[in-house]
Every structure is written in structure tokens, then in C-alpha cells.
PDB file of C-alpha atoms in Angstrom:
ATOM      1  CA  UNK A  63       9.122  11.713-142.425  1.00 53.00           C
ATOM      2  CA  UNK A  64      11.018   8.664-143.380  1.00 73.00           C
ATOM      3  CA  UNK A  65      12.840   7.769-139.818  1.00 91.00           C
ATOM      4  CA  UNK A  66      16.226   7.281-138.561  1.00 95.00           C
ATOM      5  CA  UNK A  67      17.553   4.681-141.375  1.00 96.00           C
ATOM      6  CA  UNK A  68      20.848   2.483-140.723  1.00 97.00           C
ATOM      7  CA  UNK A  69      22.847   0.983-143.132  1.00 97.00           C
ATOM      8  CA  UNK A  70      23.591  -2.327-143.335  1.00 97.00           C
ATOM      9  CA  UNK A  71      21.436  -3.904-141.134  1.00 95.00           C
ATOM     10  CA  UNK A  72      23.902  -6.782-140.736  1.00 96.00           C
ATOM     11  CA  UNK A  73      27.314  -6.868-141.151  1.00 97.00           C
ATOM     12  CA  UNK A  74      29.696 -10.079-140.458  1.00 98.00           C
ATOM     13  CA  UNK A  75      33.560  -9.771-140.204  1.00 97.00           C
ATOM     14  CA  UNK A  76      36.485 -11.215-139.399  1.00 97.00           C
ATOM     15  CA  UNK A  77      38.479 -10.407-136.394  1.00 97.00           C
ATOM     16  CA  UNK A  78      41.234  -7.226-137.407  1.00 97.00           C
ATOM     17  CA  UNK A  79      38.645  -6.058-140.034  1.00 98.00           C
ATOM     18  CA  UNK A  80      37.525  -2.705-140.671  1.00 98.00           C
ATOM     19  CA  UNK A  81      33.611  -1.733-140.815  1.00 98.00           C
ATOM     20  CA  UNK A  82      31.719   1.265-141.238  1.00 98.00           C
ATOM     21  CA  UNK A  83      27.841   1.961-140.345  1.00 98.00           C
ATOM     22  CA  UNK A  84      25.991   4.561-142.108  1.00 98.00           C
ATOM     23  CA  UNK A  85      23.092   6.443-139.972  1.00 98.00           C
ATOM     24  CA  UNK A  86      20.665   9.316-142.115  1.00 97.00           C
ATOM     25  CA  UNK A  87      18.851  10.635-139.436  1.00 96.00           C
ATOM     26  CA  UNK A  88      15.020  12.234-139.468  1.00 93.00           C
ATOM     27  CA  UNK A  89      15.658  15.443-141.694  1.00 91.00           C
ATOM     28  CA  UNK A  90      16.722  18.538-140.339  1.00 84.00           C
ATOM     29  CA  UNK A  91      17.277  17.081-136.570  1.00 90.00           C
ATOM     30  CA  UNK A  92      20.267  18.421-135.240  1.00 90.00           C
ATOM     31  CA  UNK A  93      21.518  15.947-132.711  1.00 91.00           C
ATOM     32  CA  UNK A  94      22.468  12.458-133.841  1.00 93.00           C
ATOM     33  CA  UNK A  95      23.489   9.809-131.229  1.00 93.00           C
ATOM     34  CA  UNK A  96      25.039   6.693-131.321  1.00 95.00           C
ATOM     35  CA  UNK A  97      24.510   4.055-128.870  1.00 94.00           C
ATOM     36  CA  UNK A  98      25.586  -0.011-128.381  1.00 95.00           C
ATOM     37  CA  UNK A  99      23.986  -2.441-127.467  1.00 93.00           C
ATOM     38  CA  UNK A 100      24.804  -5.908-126.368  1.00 92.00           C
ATOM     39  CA  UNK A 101      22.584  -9.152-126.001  1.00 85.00           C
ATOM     40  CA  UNK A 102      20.270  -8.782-122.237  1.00 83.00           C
ATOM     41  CA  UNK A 103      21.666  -5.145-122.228  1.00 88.00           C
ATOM     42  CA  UNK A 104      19.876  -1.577-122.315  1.00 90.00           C
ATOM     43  CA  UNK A 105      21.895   0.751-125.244  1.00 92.00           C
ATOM     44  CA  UNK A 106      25.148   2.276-123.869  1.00 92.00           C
ATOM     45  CA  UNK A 107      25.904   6.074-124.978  1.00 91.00           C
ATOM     46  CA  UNK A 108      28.678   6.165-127.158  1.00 93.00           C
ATOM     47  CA  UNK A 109      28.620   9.441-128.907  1.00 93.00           C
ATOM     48  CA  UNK A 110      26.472  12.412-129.927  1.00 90.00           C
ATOM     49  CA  UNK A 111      27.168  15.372-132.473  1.00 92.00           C
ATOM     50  CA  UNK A 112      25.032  18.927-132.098  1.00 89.00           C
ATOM     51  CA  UNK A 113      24.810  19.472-136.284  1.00 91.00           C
ATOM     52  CA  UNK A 114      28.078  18.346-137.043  1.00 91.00           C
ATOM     53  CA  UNK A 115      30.004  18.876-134.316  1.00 91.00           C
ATOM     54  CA  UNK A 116      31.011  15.962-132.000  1.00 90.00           C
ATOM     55  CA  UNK A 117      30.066  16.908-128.806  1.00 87.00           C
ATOM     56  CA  UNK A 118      30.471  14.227-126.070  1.00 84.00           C
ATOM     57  CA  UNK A 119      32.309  10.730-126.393  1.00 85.00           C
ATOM     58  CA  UNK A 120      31.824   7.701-124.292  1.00 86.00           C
ATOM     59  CA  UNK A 121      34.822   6.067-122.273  1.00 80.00           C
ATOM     60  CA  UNK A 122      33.620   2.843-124.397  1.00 79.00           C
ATOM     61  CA  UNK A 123      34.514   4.704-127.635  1.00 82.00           C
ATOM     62  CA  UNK A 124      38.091   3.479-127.657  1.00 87.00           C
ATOM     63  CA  UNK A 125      40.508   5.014-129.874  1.00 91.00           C
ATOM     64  CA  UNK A 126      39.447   2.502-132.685  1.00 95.00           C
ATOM     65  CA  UNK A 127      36.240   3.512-133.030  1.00 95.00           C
ATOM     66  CA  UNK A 128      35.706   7.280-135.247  1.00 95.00           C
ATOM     67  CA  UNK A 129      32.298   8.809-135.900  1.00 96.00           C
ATOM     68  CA  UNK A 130      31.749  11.701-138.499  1.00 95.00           C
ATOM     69  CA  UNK A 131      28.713  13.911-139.128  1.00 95.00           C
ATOM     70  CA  UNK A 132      30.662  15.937-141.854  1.00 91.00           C
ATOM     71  CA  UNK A 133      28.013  17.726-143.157  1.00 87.00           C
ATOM     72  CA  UNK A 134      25.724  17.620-140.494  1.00 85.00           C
ATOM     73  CA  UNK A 135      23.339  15.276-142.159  1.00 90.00           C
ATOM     74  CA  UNK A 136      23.973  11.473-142.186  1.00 96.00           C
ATOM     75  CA  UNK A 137      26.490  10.257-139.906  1.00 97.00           C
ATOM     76  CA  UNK A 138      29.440   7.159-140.138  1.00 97.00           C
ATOM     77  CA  UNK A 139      30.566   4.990-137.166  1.00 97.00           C
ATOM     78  CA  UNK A 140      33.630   3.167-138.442  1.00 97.00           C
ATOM     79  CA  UNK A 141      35.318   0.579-136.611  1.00 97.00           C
ATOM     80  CA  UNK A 142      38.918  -0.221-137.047  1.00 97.00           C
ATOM     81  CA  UNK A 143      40.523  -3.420-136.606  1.00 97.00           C
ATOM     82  CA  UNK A 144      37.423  -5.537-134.773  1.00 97.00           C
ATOM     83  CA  UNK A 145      37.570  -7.659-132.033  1.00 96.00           C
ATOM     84  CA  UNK A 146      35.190  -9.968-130.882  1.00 95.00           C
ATOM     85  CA  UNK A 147      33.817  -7.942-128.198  1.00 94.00           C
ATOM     86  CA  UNK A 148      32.465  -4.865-130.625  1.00 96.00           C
ATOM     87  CA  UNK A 149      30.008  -8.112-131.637  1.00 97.00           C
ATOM     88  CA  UNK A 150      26.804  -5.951-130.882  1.00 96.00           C
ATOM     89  CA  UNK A 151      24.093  -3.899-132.388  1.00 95.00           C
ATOM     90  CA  UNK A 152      24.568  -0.536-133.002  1.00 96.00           C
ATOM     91  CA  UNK A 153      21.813   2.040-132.656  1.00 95.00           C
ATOM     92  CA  UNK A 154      21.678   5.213-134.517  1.00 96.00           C
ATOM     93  CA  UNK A 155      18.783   7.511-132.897  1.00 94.00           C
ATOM     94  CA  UNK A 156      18.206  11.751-133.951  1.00 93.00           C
ATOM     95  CA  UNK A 157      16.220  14.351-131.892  1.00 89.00           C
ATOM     96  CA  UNK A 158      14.925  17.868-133.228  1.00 83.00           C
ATOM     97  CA  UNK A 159      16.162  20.260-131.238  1.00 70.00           C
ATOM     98  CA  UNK A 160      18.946  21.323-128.920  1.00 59.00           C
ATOM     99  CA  UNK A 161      18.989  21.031-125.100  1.00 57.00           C
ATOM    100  CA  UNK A 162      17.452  18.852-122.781  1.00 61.00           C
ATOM    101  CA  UNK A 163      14.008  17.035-122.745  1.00 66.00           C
ATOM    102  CA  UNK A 164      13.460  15.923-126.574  1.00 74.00           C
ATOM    103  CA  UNK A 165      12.624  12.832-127.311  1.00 82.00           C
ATOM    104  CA  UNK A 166      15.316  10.223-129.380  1.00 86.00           C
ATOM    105  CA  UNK A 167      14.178   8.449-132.123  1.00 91.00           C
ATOM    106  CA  UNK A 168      15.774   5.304-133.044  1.00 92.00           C
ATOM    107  CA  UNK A 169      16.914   3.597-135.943  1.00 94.00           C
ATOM    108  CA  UNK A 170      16.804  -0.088-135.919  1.00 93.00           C
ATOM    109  CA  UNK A 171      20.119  -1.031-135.466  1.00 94.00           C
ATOM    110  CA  UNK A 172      22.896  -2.236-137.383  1.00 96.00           C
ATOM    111  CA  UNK A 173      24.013  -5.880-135.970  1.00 95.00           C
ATOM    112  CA  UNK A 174      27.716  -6.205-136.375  1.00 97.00           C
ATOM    113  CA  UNK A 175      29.186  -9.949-135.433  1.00 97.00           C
ATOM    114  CA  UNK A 176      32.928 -10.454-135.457  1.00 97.00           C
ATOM    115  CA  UNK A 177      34.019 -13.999-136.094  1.00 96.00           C
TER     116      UNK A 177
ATOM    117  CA  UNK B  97      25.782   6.415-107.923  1.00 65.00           C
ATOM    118  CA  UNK B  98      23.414   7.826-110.378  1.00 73.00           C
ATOM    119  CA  UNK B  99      21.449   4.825-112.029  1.00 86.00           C
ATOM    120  CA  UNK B 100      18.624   3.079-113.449  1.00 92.00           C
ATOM    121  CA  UNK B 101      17.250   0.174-112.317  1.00 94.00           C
ATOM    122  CA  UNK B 102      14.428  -2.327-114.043  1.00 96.00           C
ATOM    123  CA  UNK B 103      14.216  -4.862-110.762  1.00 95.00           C
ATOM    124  CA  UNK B 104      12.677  -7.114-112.933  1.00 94.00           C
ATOM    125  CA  UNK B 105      14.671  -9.052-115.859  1.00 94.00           C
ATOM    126  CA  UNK B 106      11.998 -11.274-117.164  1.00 96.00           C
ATOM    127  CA  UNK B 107       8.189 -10.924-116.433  1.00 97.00           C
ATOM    128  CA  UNK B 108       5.327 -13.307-118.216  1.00 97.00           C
ATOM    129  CA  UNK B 109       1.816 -12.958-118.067  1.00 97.00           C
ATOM    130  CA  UNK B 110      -0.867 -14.210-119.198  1.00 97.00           C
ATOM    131  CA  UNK B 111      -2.872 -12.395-122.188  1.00 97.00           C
ATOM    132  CA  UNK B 112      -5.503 -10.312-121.122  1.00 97.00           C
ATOM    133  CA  UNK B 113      -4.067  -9.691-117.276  1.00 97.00           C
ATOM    134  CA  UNK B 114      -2.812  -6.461-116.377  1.00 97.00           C
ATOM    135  CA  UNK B 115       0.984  -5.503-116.429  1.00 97.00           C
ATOM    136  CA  UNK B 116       3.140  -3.724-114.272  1.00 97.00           C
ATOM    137  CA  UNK B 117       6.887  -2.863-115.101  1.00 98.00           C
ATOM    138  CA  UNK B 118       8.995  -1.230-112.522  1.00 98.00           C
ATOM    139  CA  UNK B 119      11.683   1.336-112.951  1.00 97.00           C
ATOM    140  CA  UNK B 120      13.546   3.366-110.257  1.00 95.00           C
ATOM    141  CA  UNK B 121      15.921   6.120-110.681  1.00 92.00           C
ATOM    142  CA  UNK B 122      19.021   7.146-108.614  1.00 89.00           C
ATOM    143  CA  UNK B 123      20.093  11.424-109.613  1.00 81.00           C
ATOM    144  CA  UNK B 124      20.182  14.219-107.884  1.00 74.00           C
ATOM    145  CA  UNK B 125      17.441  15.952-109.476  1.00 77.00           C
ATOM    146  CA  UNK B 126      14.017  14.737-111.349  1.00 76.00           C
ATOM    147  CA  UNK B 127      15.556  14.198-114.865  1.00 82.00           C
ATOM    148  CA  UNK B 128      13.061  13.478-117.646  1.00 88.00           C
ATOM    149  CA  UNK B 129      11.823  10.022-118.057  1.00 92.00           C
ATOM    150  CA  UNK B 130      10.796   7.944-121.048  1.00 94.00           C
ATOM    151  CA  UNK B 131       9.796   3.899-121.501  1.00 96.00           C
ATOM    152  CA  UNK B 132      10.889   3.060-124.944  1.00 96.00           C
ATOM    153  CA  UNK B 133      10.033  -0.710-126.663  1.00 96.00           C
ATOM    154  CA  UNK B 134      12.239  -3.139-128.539  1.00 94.00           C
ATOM    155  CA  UNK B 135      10.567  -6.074-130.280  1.00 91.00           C
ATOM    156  CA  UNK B 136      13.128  -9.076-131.163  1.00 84.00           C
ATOM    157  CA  UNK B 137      16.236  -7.855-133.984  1.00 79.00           C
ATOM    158  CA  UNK B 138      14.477  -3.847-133.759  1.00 83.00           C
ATOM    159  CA  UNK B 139      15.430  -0.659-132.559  1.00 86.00           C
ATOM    160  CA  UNK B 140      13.814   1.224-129.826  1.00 91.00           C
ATOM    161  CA  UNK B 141       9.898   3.003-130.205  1.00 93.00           C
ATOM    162  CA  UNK B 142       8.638   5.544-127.601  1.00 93.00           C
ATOM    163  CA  UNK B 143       6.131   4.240-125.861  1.00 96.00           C
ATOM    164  CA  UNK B 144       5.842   7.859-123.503  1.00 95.00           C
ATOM    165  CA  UNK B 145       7.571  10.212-121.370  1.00 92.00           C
ATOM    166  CA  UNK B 146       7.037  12.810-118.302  1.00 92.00           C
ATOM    167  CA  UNK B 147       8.806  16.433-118.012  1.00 87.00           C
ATOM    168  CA  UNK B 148       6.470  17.924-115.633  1.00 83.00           C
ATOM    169  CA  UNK B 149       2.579  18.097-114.710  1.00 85.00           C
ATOM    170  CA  UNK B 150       0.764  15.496-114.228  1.00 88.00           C
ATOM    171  CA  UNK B 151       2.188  12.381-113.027  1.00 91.00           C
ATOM    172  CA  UNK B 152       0.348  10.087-114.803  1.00 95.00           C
ATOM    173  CA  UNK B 153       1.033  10.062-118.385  1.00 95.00           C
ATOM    174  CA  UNK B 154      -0.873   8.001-120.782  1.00 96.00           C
ATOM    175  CA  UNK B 155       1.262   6.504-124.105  1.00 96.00           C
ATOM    176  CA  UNK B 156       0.616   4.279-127.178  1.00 95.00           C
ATOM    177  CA  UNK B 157      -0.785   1.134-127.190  1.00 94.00           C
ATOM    178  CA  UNK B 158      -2.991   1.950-124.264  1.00 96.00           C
ATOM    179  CA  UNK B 159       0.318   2.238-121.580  1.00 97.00           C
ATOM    180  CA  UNK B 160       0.367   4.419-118.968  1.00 97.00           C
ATOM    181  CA  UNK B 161       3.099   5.607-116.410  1.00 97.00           C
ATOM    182  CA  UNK B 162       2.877   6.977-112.887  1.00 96.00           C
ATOM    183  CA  UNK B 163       5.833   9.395-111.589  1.00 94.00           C
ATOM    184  CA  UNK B 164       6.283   9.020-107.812  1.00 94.00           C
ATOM    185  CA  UNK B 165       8.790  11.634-106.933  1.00 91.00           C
ATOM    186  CA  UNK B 166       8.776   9.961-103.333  1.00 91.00           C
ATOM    187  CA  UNK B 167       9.658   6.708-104.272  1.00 93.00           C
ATOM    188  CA  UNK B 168      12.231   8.103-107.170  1.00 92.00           C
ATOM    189  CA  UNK B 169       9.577   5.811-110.002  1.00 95.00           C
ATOM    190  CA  UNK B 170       8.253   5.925-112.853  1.00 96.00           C
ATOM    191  CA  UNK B 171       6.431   2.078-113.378  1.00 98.00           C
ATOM    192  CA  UNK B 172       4.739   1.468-116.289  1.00 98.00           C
ATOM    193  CA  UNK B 173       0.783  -0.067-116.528  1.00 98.00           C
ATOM    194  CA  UNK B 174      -1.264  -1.540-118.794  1.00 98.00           C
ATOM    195  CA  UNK B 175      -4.334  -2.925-117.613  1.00 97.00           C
ATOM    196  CA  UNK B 176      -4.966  -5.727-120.644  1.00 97.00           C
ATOM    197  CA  UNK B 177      -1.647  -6.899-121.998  1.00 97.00           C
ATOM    198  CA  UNK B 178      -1.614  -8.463-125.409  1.00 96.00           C
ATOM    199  CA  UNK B 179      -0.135 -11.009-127.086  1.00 95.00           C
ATOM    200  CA  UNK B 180       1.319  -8.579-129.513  1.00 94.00           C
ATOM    201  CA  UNK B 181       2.836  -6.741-126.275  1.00 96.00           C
ATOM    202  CA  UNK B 182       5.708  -9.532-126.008  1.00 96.00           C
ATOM    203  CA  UNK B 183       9.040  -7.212-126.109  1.00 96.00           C
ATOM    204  CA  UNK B 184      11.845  -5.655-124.316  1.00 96.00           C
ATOM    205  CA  UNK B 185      10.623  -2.380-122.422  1.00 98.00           C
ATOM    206  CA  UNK B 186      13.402   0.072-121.196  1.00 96.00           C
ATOM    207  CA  UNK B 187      13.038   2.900-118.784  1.00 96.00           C
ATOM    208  CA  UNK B 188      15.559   5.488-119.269  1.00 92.00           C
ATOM    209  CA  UNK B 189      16.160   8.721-118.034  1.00 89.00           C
ATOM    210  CA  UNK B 190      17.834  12.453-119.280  1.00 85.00           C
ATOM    211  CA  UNK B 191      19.647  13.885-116.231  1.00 78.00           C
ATOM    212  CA  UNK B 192      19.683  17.754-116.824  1.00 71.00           C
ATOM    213  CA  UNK B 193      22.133  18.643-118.811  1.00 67.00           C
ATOM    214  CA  UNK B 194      23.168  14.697-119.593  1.00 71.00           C
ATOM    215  CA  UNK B 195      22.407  11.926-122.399  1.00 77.00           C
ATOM    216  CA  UNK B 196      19.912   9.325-122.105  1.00 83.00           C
ATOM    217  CA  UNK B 197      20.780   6.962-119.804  1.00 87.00           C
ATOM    218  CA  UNK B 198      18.555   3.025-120.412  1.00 92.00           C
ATOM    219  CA  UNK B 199      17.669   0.650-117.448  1.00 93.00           C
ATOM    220  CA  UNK B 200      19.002  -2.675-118.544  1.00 93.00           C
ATOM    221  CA  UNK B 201      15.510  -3.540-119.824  1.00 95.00           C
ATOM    222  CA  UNK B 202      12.847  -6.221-118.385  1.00 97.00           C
ATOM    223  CA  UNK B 203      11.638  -8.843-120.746  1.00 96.00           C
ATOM    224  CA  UNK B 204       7.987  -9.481-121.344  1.00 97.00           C
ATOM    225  CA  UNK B 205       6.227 -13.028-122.455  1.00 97.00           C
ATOM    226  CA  UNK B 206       2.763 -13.301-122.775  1.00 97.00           C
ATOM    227  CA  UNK B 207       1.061 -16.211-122.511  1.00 95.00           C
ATOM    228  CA  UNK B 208      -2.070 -17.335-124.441  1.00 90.00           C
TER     229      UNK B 208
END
């Protein structure tokens, strides 16, 4: 059992940029989450997908923010045309099963800074 | 409004002294309940969780948390903090049904 693993760790960009964050989650968990989280802050909930269906989406996810699970395995969170605000890290976590009560585990984080 | 609360931002004590974190909860019903850790630049490691029985669960590390349906908590305890303990601990919660929701996270320094 290798963990959740995030791809890149750090990513710098200019503002209007485009990035993408790669998440493989623990193998064969179904759920994979996505969550952000900003300096002093607990991780906000921005998405989940149940295999690879997206499931739920966050009010924060604005329309230039996409996430894919296409295959149900690793996951993408791309970001279109930063601003300095998406400047966070972003947490990739995977549980086993479905419904409530599992625990998340966590990747650890891809730091994104727009400049 | 449903919430999570941490009361405290920033806690330090000294090594060797026991440790108390607080976290309160604001739903409906008793959703699950989890204290994860985040050391500096890291992501997030369980450090326990309650879903039912007893009320005081024991966790890595040699933490402990109390449930106290009455008072809506769930603090966390450890009775000889280390140096190594320095991190961010976050309470969060799993209304039925919901996702996770974190506590904005209390900060602890440990002194020598």
C-alpha cells in the first residue's frame, strides 16, 4: 500500500496560467476527494467522485476549475486561467468503501502559488 | 448553522505536560468524528476517530479522545506531549450522509 500520491508537489505560475494536479489514490478505493486548503485554514471540500463518477461539487469549485477520474483510478484537478487567490495547497485524500463513516486518507498536498 | 469549532488557534506547552485540544460540533445528529495531524508543508494523518461505543477512543502516538454527547465534544488528550508532537491538529466531522467537514485547526508548540 503505497498511499494517496500527488503530483507535483509544487507548482509556481503566473497569473492567467493553466495548471493541472495529478492525484493516484490508495488502489482499488473508490471515492477520491479533493479538498483546498489555505494558510491558518482547515481543508475546504471541493469535490468527490464515487469510482469515476463526480458526485458532489463545492460552491468554491468555480467554473474554472474541472476534475476528472476517467477511469476511475487516478484523478486530475486542472485549473484554468489562475488568479492569485487559487494560491493554496491542494489535498488529494481516497477512502475504501462507499457510504458514510470511512476514514480519508490524505495525500500530501500539491502547493500551487500564483504570482 | 452546522459547524466545527477548534476554540483554540494556537496552544504551547511545555514538553512533557499534558495536552488538551478542544473541538465542538454544531449538527443535528452525532456525525462521526475524527482528529487528523498536519506537520509543517504535509498532508493530513489520522490520528483516531469515534462511530459509536465507547466514548473514549484511544489513537496513535499515545492520543486519546473523549465524546461528550452532552456537551456536543470530542477534545483530544495526551497526557505527555512531545517535542515531536509540534503540528496542526484538526477535528472534523462526517454528518450522515455529508463530506468531511475540518475545524479550522489549533496550532501546537512545544517547548523544551
Amino acid at each position: 500500500d503505497t498511499g494517496v500520491s500527488q503530483d507535483p508537489r509544487h507548482k509556481i505560475t503566473k497569473r492567467g496560467q493553466n495548471v493541472t494536479f495529478r492525484c493516484d489514490p490508495i488502489s482499488e478505493h473508490n471515492r477520491l476527494y479533493w479538498y483546498r486548503q489555505t494558510l491558518g485554514q482547515g481543508p475546504e471540500f471541493l469535490t468527490y467522485f464515487q469510482n469515476e463518477a463526480q458526485l458532489e461539487k463545492s460552491r468554491l469549485l468555480s467554473d474554472r476549475f474541472s476534475a476528472e477520474r476517467p477511469k476511475g483510478s487516478f484523478s486530475t484537478l486542472e485549473i484554468q486561467r489562475t488568479e492569485q487567490g487559487d494560491s493554496a495547497m491542494y489535498l488529494c485524500a481516497s477512502s475504501p468503501n462507499q457510504g458514510t463513516g470511512n476514514t480519508i486518507y490524505f495525500g500530501e498536498g500539491s502547493w500551487l502559488t500564483v504570482v | 448553522a452546522q459547524s466545527v469549532t477548534q476554540p483554540d488557534i494556537h496552544i504551547t506547552v511545555s514538553e512533557g505536560a499534558s495536552l488538551e485540544l478542544r473541538c465542538n460540533y454544531s449538527y443535528g445528529a452525532t456525525p462521526y468524528l475524527f482528529w487528523y495531524v498536519q506537520s509543517p508543508g504535509q498532508g493530513l494523518q489520522l490520528l483516531l476517530k469515534y462511530f459509536s461505543g465507547d466514548t473514549l477512543v484511544q489513537g496513535i502516538k499515545g492520543f486519546e479522545a473523549e465524546f461528550k454527547r452532552s456537551q456536543s465534544s470530542f477534545n483530544l488528550r495526551k497526557p505527555s506531549v512531545h517535542w515531536s508532537d509540534a503540528a496542526e491538529y484538526f477535528c472534523a466531522v462526517e454528518p450522515y450522509g455529508q463530506n468531511f467537514v475540518f475545524g479550522p485547526g489549533t496550532r501546537l508548540s512545544v517547548l523544551p
